[in-house]
mmCIF file of C-alpha atoms and ligand atoms in Angstrom:
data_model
loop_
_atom_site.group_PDB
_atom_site.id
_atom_site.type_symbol
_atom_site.label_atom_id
_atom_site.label_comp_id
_atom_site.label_asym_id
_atom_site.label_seq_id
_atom_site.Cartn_x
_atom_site.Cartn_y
_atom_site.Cartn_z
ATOM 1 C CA UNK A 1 82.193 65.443 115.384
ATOM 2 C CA UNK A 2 81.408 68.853 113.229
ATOM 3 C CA UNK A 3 83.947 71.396 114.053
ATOM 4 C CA UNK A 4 82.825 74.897 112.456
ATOM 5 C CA UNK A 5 83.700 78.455 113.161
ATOM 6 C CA UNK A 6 80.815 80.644 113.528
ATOM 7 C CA UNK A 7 81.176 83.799 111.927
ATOM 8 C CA UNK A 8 79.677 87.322 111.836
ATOM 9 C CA UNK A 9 78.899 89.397 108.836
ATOM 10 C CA UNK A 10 79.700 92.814 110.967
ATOM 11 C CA UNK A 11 82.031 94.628 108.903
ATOM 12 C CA UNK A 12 84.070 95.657 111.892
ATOM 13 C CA UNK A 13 86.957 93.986 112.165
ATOM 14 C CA UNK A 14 87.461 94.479 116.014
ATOM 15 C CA UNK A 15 83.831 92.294 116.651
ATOM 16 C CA UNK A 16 84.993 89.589 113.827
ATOM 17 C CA UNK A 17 88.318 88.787 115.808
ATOM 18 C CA UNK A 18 86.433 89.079 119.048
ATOM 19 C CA UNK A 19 84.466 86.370 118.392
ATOM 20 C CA UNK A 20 86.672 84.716 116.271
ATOM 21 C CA UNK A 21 89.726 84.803 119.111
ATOM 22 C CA UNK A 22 88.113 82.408 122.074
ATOM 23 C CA UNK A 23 86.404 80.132 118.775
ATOM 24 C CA UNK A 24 90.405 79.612 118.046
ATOM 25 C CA UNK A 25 91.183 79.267 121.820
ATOM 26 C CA UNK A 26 88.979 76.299 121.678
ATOM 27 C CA UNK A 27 89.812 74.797 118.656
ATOM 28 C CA UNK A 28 93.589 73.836 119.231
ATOM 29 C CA UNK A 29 93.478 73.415 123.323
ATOM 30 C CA UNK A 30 92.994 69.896 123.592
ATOM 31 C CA UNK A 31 95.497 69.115 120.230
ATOM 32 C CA UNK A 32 99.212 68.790 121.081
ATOM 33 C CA UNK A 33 100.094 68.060 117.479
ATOM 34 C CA UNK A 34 101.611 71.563 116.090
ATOM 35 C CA UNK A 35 101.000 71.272 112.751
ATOM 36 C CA UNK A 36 96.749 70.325 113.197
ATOM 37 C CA UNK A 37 96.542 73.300 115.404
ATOM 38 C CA UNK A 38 98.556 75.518 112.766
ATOM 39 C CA UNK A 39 96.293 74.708 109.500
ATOM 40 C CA UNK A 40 93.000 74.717 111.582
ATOM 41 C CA UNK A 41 94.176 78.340 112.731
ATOM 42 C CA UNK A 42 95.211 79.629 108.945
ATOM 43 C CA UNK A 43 91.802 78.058 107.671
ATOM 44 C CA UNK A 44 90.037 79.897 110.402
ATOM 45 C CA UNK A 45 91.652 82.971 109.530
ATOM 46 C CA UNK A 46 91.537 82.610 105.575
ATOM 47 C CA UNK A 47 87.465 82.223 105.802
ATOM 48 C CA UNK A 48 86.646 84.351 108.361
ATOM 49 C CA UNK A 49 88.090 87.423 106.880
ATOM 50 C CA UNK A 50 88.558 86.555 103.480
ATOM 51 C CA UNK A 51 91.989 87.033 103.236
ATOM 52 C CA UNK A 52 94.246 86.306 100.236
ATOM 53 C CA UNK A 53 96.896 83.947 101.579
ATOM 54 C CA UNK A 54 97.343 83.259 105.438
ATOM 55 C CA UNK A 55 99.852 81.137 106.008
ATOM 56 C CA UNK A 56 103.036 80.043 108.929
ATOM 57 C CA UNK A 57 106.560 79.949 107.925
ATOM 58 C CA UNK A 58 108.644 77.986 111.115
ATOM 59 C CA UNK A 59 112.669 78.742 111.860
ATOM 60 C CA UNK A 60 114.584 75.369 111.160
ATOM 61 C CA UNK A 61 117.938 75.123 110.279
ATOM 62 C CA UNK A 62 118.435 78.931 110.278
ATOM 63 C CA UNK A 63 115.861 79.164 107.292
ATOM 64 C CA UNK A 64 112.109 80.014 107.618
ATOM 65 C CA UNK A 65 110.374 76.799 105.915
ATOM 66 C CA UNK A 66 107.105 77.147 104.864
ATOM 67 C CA UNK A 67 104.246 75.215 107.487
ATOM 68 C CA UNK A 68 100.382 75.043 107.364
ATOM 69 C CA UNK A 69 98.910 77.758 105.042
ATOM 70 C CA UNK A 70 95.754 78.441 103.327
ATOM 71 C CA UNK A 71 95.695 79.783 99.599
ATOM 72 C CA UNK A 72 97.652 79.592 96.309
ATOM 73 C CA UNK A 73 101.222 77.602 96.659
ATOM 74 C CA UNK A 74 104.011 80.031 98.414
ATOM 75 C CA UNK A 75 107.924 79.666 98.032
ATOM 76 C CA UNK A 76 108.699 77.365 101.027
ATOM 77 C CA UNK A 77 111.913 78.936 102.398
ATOM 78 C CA UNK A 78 112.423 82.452 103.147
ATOM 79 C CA UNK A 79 116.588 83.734 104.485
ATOM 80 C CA UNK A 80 117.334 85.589 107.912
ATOM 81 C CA UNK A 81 116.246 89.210 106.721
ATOM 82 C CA UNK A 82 114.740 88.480 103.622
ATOM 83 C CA UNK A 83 111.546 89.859 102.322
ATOM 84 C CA UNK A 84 108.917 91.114 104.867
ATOM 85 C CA UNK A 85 108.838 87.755 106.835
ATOM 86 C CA UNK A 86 112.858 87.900 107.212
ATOM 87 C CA UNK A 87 112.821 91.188 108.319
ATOM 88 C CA UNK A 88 110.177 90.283 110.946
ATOM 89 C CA UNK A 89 112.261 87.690 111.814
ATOM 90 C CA UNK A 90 114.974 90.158 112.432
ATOM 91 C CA UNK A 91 113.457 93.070 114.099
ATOM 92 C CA UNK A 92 111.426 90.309 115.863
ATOM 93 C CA UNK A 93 108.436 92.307 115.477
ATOM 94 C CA UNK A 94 105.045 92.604 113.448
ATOM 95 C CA UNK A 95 105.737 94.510 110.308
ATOM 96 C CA UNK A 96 102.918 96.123 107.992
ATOM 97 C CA UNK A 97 103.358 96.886 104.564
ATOM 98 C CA UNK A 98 100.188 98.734 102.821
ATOM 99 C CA UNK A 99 101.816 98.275 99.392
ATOM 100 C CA UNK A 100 104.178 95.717 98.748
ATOM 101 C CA UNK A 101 105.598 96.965 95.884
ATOM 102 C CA UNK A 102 107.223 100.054 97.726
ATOM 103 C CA UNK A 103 108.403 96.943 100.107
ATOM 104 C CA UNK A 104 112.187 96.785 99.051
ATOM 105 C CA UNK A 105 113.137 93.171 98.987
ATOM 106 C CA UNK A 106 109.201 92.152 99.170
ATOM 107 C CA UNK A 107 109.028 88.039 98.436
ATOM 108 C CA UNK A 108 106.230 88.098 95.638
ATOM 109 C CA UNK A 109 104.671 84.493 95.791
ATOM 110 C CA UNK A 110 101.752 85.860 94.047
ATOM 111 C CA UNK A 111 101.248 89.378 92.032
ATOM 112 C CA UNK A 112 97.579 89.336 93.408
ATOM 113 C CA UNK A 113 98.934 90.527 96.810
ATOM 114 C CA UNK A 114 99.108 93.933 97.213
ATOM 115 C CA UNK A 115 99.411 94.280 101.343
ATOM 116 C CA UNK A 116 101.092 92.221 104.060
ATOM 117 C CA UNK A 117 101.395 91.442 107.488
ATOM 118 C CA UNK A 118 103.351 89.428 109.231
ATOM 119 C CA UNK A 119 103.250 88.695 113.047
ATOM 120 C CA UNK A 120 106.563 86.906 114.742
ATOM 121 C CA UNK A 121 105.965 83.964 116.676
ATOM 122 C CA UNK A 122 107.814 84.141 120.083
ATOM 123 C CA UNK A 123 107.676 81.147 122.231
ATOM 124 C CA UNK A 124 109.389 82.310 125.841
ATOM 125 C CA UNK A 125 111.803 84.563 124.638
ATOM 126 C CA UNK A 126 112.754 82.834 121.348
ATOM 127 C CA UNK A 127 111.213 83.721 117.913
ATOM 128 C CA UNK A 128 110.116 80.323 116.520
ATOM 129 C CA UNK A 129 108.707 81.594 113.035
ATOM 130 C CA UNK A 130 106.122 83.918 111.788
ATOM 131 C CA UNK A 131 102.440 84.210 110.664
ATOM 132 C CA UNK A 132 102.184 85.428 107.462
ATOM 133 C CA UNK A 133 98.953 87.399 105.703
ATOM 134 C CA UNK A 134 98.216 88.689 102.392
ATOM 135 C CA UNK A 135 95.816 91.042 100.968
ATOM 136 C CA UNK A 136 94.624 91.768 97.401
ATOM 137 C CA UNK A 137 93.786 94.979 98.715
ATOM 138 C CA UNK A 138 96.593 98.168 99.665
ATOM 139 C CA UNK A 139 96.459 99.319 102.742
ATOM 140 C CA UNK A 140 94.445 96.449 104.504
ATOM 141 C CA UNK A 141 96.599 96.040 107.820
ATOM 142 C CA UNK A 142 96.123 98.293 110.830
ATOM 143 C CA UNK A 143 96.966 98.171 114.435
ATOM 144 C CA UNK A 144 93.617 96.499 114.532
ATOM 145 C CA UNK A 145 95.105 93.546 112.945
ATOM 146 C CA UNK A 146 98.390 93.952 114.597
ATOM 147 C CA UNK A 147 96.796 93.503 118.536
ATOM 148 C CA UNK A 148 94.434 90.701 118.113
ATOM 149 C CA UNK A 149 96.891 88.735 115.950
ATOM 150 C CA UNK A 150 99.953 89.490 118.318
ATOM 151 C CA UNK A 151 97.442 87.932 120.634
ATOM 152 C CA UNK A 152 96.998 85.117 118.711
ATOM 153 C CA UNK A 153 100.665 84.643 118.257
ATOM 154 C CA UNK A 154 100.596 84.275 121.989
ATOM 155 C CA UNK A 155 98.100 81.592 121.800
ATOM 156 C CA UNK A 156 99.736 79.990 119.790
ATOM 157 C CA UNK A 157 102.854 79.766 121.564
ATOM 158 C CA UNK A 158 101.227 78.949 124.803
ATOM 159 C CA UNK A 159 99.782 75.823 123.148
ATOM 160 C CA UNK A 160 101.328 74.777 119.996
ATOM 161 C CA UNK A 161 105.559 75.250 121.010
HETATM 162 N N1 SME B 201 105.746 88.158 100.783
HETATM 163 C C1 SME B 201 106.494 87.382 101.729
HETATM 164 C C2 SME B 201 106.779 85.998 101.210
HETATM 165 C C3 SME B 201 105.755 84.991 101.546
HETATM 166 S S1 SME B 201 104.376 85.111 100.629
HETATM 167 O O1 SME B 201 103.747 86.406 100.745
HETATM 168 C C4 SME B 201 103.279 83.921 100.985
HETATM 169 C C5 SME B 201 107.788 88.092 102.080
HETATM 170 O O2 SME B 201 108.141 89.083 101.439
HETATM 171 O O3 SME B 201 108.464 87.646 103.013
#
């Protein structure tokens, strides 16, 4: 079986996670094992748009441990409130940061990352972790990013938790 993820060269980001969205959908339907589903969606996302780091960092034990990610090696557990993907955790909500070092508290895993978003997971009700992306580039992350991947966060949830 060949599983591939077709992808556009349009520049607009609205098109790329338009078609990328329903490719996704498809991909991790028929899998009930979390973690497949998870690193097939941070590859997906990591070579579609190029991205520095994409990665998923899931609540156990009152820690966020680090899950199924794509790019260089990340610290693997992140406090309540912590960095940009504690405070997500916190405020339960997507944060953006268009430079992280204005960020107070910013996690660096990597000095190559300049911007950040990070998108909480909520599985009915409950936050169950966070998706995490990087960007070598300030200012990468707009409400753009923040709708289609809150969408995707609810994809996720509806199949993976
Ligand atoms: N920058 C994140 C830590 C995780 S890495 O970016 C992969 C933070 O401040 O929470």
């Amino acid at each position: 079986m060949t599983v591939s993820i077709q992808t556009t060269s349009t520049n607009d980001k609205k098109e790329k996670y338009k078609i990328l969205l329903p490719q996704i959908k498809s991909l991790i339907e028929g899998e009930t094992n979390r973690i497949s589903s998870l690193s097939n969606v941070a590859a997906a996302l990591k070579y579609s748009f190029d991205f520095f780091w994409v990665g998923f960092y899931l609540i156990e034990n009152q820690m966020l441990v680090l899950g199924p990610f794509q790019g260089e090696p990340a610290c693997s557990r992140i406090g309540f409130n912590k960095g940009v993907c504690g405070t997500s955790w916190a405020q339960q909500k997507t944060i953006i940061v268009n430079d992280v070092n204005q960020f107070e508290g910013h996690i660096a895993c990597s000095s190559l990352s300049q911007s950040e978003i990070v998108v909480p997971l909520i599985h009915q009700g409950e936050i169950v972790g966070v998706l995490d992306i990087d960007s070598e580039h300030l200012s990468h992350f707009d409400s753009t990013d923040a709708f289609y991947l809150e969408t995707l966060s609810n994809l996720l949830t509806d199949y993976c938790f």
